Coordinates of C-alpha atoms in Angstrom, one line a residue:
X1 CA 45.3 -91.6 138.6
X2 CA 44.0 -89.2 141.3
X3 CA 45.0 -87.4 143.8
X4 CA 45.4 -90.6 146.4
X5 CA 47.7 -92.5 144.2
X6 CA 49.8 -89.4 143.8
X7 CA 50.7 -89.3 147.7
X8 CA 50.8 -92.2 148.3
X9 CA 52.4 -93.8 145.2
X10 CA 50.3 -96.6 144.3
X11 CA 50.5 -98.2 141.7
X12 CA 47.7 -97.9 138.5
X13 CA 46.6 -100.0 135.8
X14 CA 50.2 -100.5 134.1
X15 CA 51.2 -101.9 137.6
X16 CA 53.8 -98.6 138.4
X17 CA 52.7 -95.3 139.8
X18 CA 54.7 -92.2 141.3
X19 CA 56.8 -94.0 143.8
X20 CA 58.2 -96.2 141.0
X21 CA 61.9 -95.8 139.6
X22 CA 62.8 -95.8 135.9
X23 CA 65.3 -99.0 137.1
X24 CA 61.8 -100.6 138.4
X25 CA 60.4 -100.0 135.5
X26 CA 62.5 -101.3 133.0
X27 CA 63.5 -104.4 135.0
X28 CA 64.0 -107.5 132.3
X29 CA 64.4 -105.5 129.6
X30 CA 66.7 -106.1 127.3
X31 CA 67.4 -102.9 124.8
X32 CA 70.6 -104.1 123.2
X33 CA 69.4 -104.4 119.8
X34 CA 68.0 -100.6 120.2
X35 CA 69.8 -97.0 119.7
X36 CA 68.7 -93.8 121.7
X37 CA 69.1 -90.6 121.3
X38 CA 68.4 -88.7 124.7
X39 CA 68.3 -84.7 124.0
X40 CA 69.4 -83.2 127.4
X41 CA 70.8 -86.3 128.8
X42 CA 73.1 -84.9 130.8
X43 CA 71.7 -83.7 133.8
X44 CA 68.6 -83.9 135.8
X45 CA 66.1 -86.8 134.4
X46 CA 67.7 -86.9 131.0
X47 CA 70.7 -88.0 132.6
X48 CA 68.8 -91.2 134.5
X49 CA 67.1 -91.7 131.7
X50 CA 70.2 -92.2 129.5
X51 CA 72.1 -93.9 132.1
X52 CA 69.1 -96.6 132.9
X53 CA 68.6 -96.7 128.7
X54 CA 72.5 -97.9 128.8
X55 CA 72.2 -100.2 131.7
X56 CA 69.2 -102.2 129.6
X57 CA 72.3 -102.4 127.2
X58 CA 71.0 -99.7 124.7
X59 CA 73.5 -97.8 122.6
X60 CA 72.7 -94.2 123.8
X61 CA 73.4 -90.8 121.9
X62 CA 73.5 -87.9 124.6
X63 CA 72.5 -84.7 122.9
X64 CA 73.3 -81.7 124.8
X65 CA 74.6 -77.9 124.7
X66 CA 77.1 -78.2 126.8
X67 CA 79.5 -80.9 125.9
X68 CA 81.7 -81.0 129.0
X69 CA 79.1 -81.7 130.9
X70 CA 77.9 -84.7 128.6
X71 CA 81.3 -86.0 129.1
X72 CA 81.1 -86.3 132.2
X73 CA 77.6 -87.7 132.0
X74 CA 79.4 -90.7 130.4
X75 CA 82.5 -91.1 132.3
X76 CA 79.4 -91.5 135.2
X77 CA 77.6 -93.9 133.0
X78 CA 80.6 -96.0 132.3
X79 CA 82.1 -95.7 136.1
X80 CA 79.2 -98.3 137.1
X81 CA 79.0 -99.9 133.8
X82 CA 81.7 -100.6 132.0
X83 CA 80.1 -102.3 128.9
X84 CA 77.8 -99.2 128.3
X85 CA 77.3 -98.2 124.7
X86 CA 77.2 -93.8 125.1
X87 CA 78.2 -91.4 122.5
X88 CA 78.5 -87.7 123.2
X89 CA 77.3 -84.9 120.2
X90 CA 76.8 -81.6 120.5
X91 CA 72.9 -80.4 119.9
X92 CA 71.7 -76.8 121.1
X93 CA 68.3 -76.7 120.5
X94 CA 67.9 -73.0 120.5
X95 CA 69.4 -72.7 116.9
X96 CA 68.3 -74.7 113.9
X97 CA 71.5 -74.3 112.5
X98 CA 73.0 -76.6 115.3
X99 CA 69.8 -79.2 115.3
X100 CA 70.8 -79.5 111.2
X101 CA 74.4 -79.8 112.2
X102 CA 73.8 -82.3 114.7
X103 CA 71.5 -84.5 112.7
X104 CA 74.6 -83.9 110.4
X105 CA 76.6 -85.4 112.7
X106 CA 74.7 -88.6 113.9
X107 CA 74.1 -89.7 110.3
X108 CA 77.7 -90.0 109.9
X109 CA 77.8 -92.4 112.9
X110 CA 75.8 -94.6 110.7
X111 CA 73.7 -95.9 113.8
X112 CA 70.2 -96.9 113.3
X113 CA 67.6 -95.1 115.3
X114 CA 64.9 -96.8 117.5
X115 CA 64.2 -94.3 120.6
X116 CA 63.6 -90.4 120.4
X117 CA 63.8 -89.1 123.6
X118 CA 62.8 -85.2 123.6
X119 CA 64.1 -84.7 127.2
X120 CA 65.7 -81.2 127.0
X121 CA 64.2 -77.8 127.7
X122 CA 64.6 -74.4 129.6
X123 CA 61.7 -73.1 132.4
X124 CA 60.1 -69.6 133.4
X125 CA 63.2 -68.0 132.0
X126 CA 62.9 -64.3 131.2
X127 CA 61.4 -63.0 127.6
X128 CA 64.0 -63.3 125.3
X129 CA 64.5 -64.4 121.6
X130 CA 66.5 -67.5 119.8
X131 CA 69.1 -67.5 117.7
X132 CA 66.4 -67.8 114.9
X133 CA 64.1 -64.9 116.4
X134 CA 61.5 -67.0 118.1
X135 CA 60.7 -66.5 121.9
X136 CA 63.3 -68.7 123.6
X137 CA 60.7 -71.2 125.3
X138 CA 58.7 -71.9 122.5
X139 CA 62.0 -72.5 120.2
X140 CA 63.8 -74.5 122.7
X141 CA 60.9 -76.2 124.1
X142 CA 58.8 -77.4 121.0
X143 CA 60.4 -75.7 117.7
X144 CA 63.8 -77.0 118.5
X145 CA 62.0 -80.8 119.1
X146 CA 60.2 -80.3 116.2
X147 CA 62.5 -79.5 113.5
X148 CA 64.8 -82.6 115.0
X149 CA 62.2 -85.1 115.1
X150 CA 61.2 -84.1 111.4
X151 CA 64.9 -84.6 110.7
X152 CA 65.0 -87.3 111.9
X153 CA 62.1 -89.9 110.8
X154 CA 63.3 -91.0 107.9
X155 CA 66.6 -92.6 109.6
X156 CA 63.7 -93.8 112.0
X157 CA 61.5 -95.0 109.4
X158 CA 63.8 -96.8 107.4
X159 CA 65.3 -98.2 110.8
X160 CA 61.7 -99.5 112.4
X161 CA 61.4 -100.9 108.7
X162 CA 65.0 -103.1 108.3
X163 CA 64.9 -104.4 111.7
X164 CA 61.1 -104.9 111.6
X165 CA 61.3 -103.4 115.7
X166 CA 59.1 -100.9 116.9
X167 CA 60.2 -97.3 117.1
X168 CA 58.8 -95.1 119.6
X169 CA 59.7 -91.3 120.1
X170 CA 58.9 -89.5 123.8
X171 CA 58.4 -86.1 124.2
X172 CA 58.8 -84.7 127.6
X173 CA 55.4 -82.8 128.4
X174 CA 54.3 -81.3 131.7
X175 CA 51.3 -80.9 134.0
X176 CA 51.8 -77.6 133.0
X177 CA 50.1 -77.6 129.6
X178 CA 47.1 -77.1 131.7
X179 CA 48.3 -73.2 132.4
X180 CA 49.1 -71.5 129.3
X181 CA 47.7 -68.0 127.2
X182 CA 43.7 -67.8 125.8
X183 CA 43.2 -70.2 123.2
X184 CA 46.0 -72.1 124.2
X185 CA 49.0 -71.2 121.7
X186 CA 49.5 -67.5 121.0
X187 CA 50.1 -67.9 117.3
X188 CA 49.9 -64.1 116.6
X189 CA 51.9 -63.0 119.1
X190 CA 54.3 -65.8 119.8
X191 CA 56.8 -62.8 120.3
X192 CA 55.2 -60.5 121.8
X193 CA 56.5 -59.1 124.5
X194 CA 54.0 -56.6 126.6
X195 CA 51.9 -59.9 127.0
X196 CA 54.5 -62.5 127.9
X197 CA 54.5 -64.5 131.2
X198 CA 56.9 -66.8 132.3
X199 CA 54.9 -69.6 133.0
X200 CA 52.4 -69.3 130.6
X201 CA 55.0 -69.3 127.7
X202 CA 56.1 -72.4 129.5
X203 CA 52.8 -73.6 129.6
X204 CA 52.1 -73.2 125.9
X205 CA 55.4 -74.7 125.3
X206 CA 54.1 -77.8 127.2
X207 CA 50.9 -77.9 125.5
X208 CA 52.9 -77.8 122.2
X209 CA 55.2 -80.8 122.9
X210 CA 51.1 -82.7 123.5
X211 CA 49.6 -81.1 120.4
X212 CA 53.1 -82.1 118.5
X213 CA 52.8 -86.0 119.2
X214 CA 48.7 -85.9 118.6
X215 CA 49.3 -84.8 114.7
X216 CA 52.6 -86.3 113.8
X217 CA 50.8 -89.8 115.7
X218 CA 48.6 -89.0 113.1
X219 CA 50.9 -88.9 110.1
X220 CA 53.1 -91.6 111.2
X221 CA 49.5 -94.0 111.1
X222 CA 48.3 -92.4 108.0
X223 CA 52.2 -93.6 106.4
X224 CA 52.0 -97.2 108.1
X225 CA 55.1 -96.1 109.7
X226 CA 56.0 -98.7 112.8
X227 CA 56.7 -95.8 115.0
X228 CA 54.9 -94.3 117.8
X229 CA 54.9 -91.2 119.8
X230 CA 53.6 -90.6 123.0
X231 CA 53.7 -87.1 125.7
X232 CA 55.2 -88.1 128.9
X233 CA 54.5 -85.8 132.2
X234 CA 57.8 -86.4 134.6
X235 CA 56.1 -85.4 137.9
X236 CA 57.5 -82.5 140.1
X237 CA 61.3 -82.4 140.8
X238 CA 63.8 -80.1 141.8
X239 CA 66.1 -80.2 139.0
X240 CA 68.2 -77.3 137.5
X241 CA 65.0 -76.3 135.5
X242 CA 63.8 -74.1 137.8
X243 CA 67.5 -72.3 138.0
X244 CA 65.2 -69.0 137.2
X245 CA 62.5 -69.2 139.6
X246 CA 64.9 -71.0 142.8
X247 CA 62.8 -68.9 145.6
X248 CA 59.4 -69.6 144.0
X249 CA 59.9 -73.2 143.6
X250 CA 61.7 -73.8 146.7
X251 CA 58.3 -72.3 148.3
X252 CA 56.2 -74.5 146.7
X253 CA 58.5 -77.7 147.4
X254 CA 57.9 -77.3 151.1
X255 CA 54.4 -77.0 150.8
X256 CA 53.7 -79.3 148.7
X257 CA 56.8 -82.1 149.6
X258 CA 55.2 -84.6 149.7
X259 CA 53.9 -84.7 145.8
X260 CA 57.8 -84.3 144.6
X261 CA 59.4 -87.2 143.1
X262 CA 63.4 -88.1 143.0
X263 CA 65.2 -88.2 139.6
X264 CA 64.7 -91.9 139.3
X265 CA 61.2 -91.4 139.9
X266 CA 61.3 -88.3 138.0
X267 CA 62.8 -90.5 135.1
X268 CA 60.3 -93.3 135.4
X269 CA 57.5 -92.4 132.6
X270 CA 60.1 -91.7 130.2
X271 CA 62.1 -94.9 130.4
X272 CA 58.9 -96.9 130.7
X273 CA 57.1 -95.7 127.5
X274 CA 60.5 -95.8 125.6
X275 CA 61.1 -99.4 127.0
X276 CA 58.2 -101.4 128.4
X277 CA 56.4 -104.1 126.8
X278 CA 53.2 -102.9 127.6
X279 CA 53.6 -99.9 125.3
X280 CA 53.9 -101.6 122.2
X281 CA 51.2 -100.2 119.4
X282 CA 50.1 -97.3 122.0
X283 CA 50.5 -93.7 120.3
X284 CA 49.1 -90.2 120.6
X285 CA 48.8 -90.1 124.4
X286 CA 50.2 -88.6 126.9
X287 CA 51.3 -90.5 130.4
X288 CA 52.0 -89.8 134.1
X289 CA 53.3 -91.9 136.6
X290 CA 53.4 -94.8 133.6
X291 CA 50.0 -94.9 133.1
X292 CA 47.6 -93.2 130.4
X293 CA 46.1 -89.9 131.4
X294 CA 43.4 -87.8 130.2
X295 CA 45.4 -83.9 128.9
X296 CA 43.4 -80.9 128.7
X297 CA 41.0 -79.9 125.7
X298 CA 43.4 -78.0 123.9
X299 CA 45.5 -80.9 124.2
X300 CA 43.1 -83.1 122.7
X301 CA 42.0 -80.3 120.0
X302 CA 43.0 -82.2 116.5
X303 CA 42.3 -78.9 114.8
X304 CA 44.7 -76.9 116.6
X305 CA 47.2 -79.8 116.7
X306 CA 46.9 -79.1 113.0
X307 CA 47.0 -75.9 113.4
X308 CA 50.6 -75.8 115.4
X309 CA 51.8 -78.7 113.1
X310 CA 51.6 -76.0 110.0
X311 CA 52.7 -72.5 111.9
X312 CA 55.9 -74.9 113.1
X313 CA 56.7 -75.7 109.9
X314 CA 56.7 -72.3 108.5
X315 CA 58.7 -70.7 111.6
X316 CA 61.4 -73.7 111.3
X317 CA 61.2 -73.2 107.2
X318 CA 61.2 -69.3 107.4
X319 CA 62.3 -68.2 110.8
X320 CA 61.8 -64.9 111.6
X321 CA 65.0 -64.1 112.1
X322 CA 68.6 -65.8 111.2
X323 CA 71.7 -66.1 112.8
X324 CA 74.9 -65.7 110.6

């Protein structure tokens, strides 16, 4: 996928490219024997994602901060269809005690679990700490994701296993994993301030959420699990992500317009390597504009995917800090 079939949207090997719409990509497929949970889902891409996971008749779990706003997500949902399946929990991924609580939470629903989408996430935002002590971006970005998904994968296991379908989990990557610190994660100085950037912090967060689905791929094949995980990049879009850097961004947007995507284009990737045939058995990679693409070579570095794999455990295990 080059440069050409970014501007102009043509299509690549999977037969979709950037002008495709999660709704085009997911066309014929019926998800009504599957249950998603969709972290972020309302706003933005998480929210067409949810809402086109929910018109292929999944049941969907939108997993959010801010609960108003989830319930209006769903009243939306349910406006155009009213046989949607949505449930509404609470889930801030900045605090582990609320990712334990929510995990909590859905376990009492007594749902099965087919879909992981990690959707959610904060951008450029100023240096400041979690609830737990970890610099926000990292925690919220890739900790946060990390400590669900571990929480997770046994529901998902046992799930996959009962049902005999395929789970798949979908972290929400980014082009920029290319631009983060030397040596790619900063693991001994994760909180230091003097050195922090903006964008590389969101960069190494990004390159995290890559390195994340390379080693638990990994595991999940070592176990003979029937799950697979897979990085997604989204494409450019103006979404309230870049709430921190508006000028910037807005700059950007007109000079490079014609490269940004709409949110159903934006929510594309996602739905089609949650839902699409074609996916079945593929793990460990990362896609963009539904089709297989090549990350960087820290992305690709099994030894620091290890590496990350083992410092998250310890931060999410012994967090620097803890918040009564």
């Amino acid at each position: 996928m080059g440069i050409f079939s970014l501007i102009t949207g043509r299509p690549g090997p999977s037969g979709f490219g950037s002008a495709s719409t999660a709704e085009q990509v997911t066309e014929g497929v019926d998800a009504s024997n599957l249950t998603a949970i969709v972290t972020g889902g309302a706003s933005g891409i998480g929210f067409e994602t949810a809402r086109v996971l929910a018109l292929r008749k999944a049941h969907v779990v939108i997993a959010t901060r801010n609960l108003d706003a989830a319930n209006e997500a769903k009243q939306l949902i349910l406006k155009d269809n009213e046989a949607a399946r949505v449930d509404v929990l609470k889930l801030d991924l900045c605090s582990m005690k609320s990712i334990r609580a929510f995990v909590d939470n859905f376990n009492a629903l007594n749902l099965p679990l087919n879909l992981l989408i990690n959707n959610a996430g904060i951008m450029f935002c100023p240096f400041q700490l979690s609830q737990d002590g970890i610099e926000s971006q990292f925690a919220t970005n890739h900790i946060g994701h990390f400590l669900l998904t571990n929480l997770l994968l046994d529901k998902m296991k046992s799930t996959a296993r009962t049902t005999d379908i395929e789970g798949r989990i979908v972290n929400l990557s980014s082009i920029a994993h290319l631009h983060t610190y030397e040596n790619g994660i900063k693991f001994d100085g994760i909180n230091d301030e003097k050195s922090y950037s903006d964008k590389r912090a969101y960069g190494q967060s990004k390159l995290a959420n890559i390195l994340h689905v390379k080693e638990l791929s990994r595991r999940l094949q070592e176990d003979g699990a029937n799950i697979t995980v897979n990085a997604v990049h989204p494409g450019l879009i103006m979404t309230n992500l870049f709430r921190h850097s508006a000028v910037l961004m807005k700059i950007l947007q007109l000079l490079s317009y014609i490269l940004w995507k709409n949110v159903p284009q934006g929510a594309a990737t996602t739905c089609y390597v949650a839902l699409h045939p074609s996916m079945k058995g593929e793990t460990g990679k990362y896609y963009l504009d539904c089709n297989e693409m090549a990350p960087s070579a820290y992305a690709s570095d099994e030894t620091l995917a290890k590496k990350l794999w083992d410092f998250s455990n310890k931060l999410v295990n012994s967090p620097p800090t803890t918040s009564n």
